[in-house]
mmCIF file with all atom_site columns, C-alpha atoms in Angstrom:
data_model
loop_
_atom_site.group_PDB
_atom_site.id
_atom_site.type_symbol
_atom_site.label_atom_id
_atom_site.label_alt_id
_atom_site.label_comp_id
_atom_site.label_asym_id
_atom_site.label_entity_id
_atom_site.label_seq_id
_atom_site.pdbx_PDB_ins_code
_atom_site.Cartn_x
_atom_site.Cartn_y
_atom_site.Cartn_z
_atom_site.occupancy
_atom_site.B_iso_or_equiv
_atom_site.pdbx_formal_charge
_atom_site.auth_seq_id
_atom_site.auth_comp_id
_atom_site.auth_asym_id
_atom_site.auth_atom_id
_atom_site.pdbx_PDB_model_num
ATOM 1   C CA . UNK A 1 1   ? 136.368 151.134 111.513 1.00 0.00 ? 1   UNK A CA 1
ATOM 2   C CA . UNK A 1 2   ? 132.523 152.162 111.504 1.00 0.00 ? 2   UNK A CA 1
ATOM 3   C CA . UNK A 1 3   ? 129.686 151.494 108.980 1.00 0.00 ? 3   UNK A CA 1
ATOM 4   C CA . UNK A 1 4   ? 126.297 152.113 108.566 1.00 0.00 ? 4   UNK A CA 1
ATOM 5   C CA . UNK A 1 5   ? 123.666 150.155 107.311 1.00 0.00 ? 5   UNK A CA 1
ATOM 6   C CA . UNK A 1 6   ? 120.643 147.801 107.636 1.00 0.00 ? 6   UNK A CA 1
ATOM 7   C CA . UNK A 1 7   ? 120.523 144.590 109.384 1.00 0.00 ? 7   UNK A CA 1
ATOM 8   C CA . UNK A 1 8   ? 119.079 141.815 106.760 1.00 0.00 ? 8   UNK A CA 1
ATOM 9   C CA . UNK A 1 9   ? 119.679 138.477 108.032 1.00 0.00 ? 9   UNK A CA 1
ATOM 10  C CA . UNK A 1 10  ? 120.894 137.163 111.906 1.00 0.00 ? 10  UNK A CA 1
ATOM 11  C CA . UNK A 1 11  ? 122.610 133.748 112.116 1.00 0.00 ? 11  UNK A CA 1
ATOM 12  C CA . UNK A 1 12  ? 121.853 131.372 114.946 1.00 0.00 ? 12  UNK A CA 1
ATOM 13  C CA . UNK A 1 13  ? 123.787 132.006 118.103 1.00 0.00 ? 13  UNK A CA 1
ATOM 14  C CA . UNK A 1 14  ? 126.780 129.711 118.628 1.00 0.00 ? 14  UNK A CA 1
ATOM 15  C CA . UNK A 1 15  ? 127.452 128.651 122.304 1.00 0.00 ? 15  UNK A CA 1
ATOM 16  C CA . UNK A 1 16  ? 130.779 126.685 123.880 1.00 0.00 ? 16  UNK A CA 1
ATOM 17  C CA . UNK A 1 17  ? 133.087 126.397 126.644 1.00 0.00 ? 17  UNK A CA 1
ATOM 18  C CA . UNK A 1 18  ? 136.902 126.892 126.792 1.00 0.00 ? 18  UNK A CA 1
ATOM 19  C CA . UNK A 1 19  ? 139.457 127.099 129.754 1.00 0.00 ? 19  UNK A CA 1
ATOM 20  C CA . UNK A 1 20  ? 138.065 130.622 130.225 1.00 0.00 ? 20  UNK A CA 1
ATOM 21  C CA . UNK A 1 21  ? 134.728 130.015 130.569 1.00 0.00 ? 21  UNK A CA 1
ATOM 22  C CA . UNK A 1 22  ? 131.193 129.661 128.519 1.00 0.00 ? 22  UNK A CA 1
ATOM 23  C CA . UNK A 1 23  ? 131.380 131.629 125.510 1.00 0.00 ? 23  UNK A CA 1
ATOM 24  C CA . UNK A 1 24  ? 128.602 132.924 122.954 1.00 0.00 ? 24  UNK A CA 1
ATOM 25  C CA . UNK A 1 25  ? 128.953 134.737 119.456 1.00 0.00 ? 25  UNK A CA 1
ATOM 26  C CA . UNK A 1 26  ? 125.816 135.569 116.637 1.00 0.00 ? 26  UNK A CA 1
ATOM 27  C CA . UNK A 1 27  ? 126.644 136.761 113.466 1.00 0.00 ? 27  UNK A CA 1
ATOM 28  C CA . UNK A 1 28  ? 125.081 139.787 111.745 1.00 0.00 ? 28  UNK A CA 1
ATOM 29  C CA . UNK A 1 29  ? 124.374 140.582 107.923 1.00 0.00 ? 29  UNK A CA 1
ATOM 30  C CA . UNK A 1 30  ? 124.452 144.370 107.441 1.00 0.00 ? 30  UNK A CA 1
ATOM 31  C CA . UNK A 1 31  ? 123.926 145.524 104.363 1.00 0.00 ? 31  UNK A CA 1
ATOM 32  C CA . UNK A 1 32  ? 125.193 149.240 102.954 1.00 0.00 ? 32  UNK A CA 1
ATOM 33  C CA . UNK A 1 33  ? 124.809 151.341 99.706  1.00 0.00 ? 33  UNK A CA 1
ATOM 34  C CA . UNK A 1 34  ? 127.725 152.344 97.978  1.00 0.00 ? 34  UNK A CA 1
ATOM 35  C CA . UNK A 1 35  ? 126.274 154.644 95.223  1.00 0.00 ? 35  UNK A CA 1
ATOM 36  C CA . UNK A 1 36  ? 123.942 152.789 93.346  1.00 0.00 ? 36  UNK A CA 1
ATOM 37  C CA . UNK A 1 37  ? 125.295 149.045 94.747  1.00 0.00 ? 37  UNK A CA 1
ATOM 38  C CA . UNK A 1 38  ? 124.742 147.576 97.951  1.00 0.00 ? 38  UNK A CA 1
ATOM 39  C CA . UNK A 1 39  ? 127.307 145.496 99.415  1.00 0.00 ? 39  UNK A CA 1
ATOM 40  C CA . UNK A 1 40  ? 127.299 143.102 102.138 1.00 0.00 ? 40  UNK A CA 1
ATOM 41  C CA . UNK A 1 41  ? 129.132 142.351 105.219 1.00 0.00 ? 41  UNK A CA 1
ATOM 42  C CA . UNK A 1 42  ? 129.223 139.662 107.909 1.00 0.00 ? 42  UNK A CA 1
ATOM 43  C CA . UNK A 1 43  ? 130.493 140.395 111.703 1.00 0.00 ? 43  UNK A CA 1
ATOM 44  C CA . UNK A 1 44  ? 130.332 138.554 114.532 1.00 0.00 ? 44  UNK A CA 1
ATOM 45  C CA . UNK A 1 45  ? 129.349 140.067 118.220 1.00 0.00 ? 45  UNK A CA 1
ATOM 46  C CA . UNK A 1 46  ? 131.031 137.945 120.944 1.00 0.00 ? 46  UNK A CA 1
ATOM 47  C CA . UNK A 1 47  ? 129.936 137.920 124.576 1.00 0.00 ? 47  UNK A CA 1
ATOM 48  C CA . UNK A 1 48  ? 126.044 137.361 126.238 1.00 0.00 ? 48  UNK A CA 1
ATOM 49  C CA . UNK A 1 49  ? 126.501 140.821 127.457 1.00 0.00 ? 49  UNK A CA 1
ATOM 50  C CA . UNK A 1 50  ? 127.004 143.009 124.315 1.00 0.00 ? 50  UNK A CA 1
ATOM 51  C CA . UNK A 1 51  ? 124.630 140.521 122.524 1.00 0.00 ? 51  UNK A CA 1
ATOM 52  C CA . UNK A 1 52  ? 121.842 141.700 124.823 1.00 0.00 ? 52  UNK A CA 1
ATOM 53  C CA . UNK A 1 53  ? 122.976 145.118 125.432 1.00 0.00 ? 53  UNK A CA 1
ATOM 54  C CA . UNK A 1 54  ? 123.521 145.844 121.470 1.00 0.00 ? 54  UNK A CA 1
ATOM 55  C CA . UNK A 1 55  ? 119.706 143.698 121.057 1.00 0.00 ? 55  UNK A CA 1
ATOM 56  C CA . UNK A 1 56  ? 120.266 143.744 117.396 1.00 0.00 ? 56  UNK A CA 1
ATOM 57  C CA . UNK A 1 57  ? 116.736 143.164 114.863 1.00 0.00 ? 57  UNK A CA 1
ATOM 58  C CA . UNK A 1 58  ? 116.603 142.440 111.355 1.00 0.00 ? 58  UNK A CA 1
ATOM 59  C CA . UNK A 1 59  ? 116.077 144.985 109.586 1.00 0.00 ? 59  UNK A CA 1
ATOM 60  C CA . UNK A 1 60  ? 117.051 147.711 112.196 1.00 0.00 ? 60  UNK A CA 1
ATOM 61  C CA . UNK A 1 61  ? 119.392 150.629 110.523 1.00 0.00 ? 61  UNK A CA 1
ATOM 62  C CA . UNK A 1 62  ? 122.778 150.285 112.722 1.00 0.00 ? 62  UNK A CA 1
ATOM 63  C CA . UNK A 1 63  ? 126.211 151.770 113.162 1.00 0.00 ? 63  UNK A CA 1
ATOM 64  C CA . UNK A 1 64  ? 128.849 149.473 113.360 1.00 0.00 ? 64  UNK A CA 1
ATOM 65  C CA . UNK A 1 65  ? 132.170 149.752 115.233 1.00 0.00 ? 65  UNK A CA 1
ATOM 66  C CA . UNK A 1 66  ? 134.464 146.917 114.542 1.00 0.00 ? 66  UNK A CA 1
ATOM 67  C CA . UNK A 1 67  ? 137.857 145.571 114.346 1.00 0.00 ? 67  UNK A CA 1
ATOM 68  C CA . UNK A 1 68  ? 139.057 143.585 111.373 1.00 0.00 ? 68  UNK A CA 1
ATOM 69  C CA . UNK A 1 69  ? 141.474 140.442 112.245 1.00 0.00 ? 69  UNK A CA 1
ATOM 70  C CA . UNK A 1 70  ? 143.183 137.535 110.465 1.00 0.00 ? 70  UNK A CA 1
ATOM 71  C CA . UNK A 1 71  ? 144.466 134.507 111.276 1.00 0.00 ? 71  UNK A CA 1
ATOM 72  C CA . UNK A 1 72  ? 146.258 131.252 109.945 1.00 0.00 ? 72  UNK A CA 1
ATOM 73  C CA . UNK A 1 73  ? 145.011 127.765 110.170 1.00 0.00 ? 73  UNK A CA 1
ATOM 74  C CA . UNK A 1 74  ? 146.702 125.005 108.199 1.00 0.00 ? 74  UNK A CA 1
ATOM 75  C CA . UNK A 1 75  ? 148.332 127.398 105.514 1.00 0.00 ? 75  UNK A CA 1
ATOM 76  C CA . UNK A 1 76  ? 145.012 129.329 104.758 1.00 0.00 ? 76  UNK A CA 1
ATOM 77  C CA . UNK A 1 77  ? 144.055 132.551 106.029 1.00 0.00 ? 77  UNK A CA 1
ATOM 78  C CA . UNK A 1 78  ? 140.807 133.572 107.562 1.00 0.00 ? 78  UNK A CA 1
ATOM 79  C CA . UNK A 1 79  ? 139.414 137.188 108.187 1.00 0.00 ? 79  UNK A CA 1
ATOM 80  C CA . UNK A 1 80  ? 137.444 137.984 111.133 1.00 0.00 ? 80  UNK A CA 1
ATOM 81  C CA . UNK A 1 81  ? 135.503 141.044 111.424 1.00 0.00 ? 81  UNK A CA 1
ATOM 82  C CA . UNK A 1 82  ? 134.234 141.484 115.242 1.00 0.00 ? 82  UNK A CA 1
ATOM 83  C CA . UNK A 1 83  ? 131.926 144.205 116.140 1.00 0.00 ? 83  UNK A CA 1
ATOM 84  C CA . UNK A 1 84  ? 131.911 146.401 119.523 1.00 0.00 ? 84  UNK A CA 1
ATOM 85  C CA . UNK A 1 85  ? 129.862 148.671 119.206 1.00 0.00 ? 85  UNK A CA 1
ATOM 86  C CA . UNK A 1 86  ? 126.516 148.472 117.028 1.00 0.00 ? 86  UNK A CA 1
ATOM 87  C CA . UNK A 1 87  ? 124.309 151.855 117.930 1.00 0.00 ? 87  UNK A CA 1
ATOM 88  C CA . UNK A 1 88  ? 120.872 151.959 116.255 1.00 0.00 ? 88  UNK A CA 1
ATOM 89  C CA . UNK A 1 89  ? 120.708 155.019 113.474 1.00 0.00 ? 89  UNK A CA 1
ATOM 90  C CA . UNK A 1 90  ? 118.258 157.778 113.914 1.00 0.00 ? 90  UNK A CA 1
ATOM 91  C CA . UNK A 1 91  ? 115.584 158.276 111.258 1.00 0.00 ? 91  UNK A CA 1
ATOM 92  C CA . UNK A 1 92  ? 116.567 161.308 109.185 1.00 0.00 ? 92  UNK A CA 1
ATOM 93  C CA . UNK A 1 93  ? 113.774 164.392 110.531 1.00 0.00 ? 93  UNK A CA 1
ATOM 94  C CA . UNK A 1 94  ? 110.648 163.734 107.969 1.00 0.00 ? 94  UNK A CA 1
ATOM 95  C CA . UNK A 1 95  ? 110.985 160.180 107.352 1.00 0.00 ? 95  UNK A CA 1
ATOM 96  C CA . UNK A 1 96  ? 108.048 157.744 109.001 1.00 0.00 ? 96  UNK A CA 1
ATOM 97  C CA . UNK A 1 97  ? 108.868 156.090 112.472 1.00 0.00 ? 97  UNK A CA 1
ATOM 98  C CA . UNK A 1 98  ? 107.390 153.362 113.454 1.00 0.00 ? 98  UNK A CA 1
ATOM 99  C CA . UNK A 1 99  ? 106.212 154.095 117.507 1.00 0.00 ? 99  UNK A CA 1
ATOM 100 C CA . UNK A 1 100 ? 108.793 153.323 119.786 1.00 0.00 ? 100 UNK A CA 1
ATOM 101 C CA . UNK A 1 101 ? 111.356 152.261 116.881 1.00 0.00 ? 101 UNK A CA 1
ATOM 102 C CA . UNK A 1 102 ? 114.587 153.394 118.008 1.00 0.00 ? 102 UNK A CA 1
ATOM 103 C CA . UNK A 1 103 ? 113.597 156.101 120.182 1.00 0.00 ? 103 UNK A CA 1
ATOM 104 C CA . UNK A 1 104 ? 113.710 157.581 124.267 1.00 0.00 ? 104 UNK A CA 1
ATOM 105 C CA . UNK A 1 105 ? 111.061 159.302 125.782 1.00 0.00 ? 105 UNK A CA 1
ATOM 106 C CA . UNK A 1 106 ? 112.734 162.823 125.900 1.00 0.00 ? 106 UNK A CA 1
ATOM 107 C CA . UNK A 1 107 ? 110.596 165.121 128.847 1.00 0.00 ? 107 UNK A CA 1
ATOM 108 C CA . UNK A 1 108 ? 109.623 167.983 127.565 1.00 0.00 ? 108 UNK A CA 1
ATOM 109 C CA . UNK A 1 109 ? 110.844 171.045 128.902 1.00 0.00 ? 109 UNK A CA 1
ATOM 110 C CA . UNK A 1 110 ? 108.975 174.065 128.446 1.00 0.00 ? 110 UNK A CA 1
ATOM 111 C CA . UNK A 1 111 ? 109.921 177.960 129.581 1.00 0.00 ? 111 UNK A CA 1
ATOM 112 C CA . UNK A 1 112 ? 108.502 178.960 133.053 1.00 0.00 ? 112 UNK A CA 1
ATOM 113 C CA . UNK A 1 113 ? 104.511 180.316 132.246 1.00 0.00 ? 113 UNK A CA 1
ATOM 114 C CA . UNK A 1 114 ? 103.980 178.128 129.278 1.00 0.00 ? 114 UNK A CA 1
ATOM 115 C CA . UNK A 1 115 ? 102.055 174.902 127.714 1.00 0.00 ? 115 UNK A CA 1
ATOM 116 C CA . UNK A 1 116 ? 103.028 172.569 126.772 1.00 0.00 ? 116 UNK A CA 1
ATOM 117 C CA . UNK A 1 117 ? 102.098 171.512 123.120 1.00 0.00 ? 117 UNK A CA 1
ATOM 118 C CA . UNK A 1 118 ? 98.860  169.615 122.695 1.00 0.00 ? 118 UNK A CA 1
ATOM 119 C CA . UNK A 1 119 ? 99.327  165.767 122.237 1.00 0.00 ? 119 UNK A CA 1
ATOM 120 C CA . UNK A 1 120 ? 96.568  163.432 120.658 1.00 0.00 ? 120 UNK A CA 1
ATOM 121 C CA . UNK A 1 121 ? 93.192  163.695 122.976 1.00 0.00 ? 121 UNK A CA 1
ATOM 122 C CA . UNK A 1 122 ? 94.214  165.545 125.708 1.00 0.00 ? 122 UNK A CA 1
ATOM 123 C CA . UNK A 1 123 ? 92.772  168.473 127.776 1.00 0.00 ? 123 UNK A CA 1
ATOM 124 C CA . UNK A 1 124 ? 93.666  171.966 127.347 1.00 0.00 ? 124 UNK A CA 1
ATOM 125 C CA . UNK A 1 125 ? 95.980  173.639 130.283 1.00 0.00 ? 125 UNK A CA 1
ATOM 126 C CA . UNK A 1 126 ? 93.624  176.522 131.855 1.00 0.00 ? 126 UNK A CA 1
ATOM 127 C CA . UNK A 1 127 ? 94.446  178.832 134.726 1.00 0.00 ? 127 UNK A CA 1
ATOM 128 C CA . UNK A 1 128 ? 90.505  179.581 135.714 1.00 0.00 ? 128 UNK A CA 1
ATOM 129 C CA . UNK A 1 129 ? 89.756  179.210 138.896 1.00 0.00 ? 129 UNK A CA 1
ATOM 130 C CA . UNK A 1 130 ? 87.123  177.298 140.037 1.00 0.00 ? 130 UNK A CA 1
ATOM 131 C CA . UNK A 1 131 ? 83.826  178.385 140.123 1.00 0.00 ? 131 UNK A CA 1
ATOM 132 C CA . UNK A 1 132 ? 83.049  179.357 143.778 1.00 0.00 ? 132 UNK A CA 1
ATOM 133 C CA . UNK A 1 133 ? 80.344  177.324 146.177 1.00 0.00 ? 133 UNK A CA 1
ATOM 134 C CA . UNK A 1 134 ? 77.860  179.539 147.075 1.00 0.00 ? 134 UNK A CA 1
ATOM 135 C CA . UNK A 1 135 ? 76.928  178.140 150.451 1.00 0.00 ? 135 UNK A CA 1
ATOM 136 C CA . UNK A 1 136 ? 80.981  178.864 151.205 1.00 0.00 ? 136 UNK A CA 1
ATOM 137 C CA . UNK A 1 137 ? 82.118  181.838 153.623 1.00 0.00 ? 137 UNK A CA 1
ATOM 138 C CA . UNK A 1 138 ? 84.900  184.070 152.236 1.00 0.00 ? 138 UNK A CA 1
ATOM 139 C CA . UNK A 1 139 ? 87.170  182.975 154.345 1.00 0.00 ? 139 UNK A CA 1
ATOM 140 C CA . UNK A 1 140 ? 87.039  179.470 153.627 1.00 0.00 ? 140 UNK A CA 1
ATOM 141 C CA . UNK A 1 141 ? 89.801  177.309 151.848 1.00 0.00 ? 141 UNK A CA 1
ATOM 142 C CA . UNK A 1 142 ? 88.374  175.367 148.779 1.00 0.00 ? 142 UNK A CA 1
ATOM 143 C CA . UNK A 1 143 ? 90.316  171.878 150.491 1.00 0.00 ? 143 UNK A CA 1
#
């Protein structure tokens, strides 16, 4: 299953060991809007690696992928709602970014002969040549 939504609130990382090995799981508050409600849902990440690799922030606008378990323990049952995947969202075209919020550096790629656009203070693209050095023969390389 996959929703969307906005990270409001990260619980403290839990650490332990078992027969396998060290283990570490955080849980996550997303929050979604149903029509004119918002609703609420806790998952867990498990594993160091997809912790860091996912490198969830409050108040970052996520995708979730996650499986939804449940289990017994002394006649009760207990859901469990495990995330693996958690993309960051993309900022619908027109709404303010904050620099470097969820972005790549894309290169630019312009058509053979062109400019590329003009970015902040930079310095127009000319083909002049430069002036020539009047002391210089003809047959003289400018290097």
């Amino acid at each position: 299953m996959e929703l969307q939504g906005k990270i409001i609130y990260a619980l403290e990382p839990k650490n332990g060991s078992s027969a396998r090995g060290d283990w570490k799981v955080q849980e996550f508050v997303l929050e979604t809007q149903d029509g004119q409600y918002s609703r609420k849902m806790v998952f867990s990440v498990f594993g160091e690696e997809r912790l860091q690799r996912f490198n969830i922030q409050v108040g970052q606008e996520v995708s979730v992928s996650f499986d939804i378990d449940a289990r017994e323990y002394n006649g009760r049952w207990f859901n469990s709602i495990r995330a693996f995947d958690v993309r960051p969202v993309m900022p619908v075209v027109g709404q303010p970014v904050a620099p470097g919020v969820g972005q790549q550096a894309q290169p630019y790629a312009a058509a053979p002969g062109t400019v590329p656009p003009m970015m902040g203070n930079t310095v127009p693209f000319t083909n002049a040549q430069p002036a020539a050095d009047a002391n210089a023969s003809e047959d003289e390389l400018p290097f």
